[in-house]
Amino acid sequence: MAEIKVVYWSGTGNTQAMAEAVAKGIQSAGATANVLGFSEISAAELAKDSKFALGCPAMGAEVLEEGEVEPFMTELDNLLAGKKVALFGSYGWGSGEWMSSWQDRVSSDGATVVNGEGVMANNAPDDGALAECEALGKALVNA
Ligand SMILES: Cc1cc2nc3c(=O)[nH]c(=O)nc-3n(C[C@H](O)[C@H](O)[C@H](O)COP(=O)(O)O)c2cc1C
């Protein structure tokens, strides 16, 4: 059975809850989900897989978290061609600019963004956002 990695960073648990819902969706579509923090895997190791999910909240001023996620993405940029990538993350007060930038970046690296766009949740994901995360996990299995 295929194993699909869900790699995320979360400061206060909101994106972590989304990661768990993405994993649930992956499992409901018949694959195995492996949920990991960005500090637990290298970009080179992740890039051995053809599809995976990445989660990060809006941080800084509409950017990815700068300690772990941005350095990871800098390495991953060169390894993303041909991959299928599901994106998700929580935000607070913005308009989702960090996710638009992330989608554009992943696309210009040559990867396909699963479902065409990332799933965003405002602060703690509500039931609707969790359902969107599960659907994203399913779509990733079938991508
Ligand atoms: C240092 C810092 C910077 C943030 N920057 C933004 C931002 O630019 N735009 C935004 O919408 N939310 C911003 N937020 C809010 C977080 O994205 C929001 O609290 C989110 O739910 C955190 O997700 P997490 O629980 O997975 O860490 C920021 C939060 C922190 C702590």
PDB file of C-alpha atoms in Angstrom, residues 58 90-94 121-123:
ATOM      1  CA  ALA A  58       0.958  32.401   7.389  1.00  0.00           C
ATOM      2  CA  SER A  90      -3.913  28.277   8.841  1.00  0.00           C
ATOM      3  CA  TYR A  91      -3.870  32.073   8.872  1.00  0.00           C
ATOM      4  CA  GLY A  92      -5.000  34.828  11.220  1.00  0.00           C
ATOM      5  CA  TRP A  93      -5.821  38.245   9.848  1.00  0.00           C
ATOM      6  CA  GLY A  94      -4.562  38.317   6.293  1.00  0.00           C
ATOM      7  CA  ALA A 121      -8.350  27.703   7.584  1.00  0.00           C
ATOM      8  CA  ASN A 122      -8.887  30.885   9.554  1.00  0.00           C
ATOM      9  CA  ASN A 123      -7.213  30.186  12.926  1.00  0.00           C
TER      10      ASN A 123
END
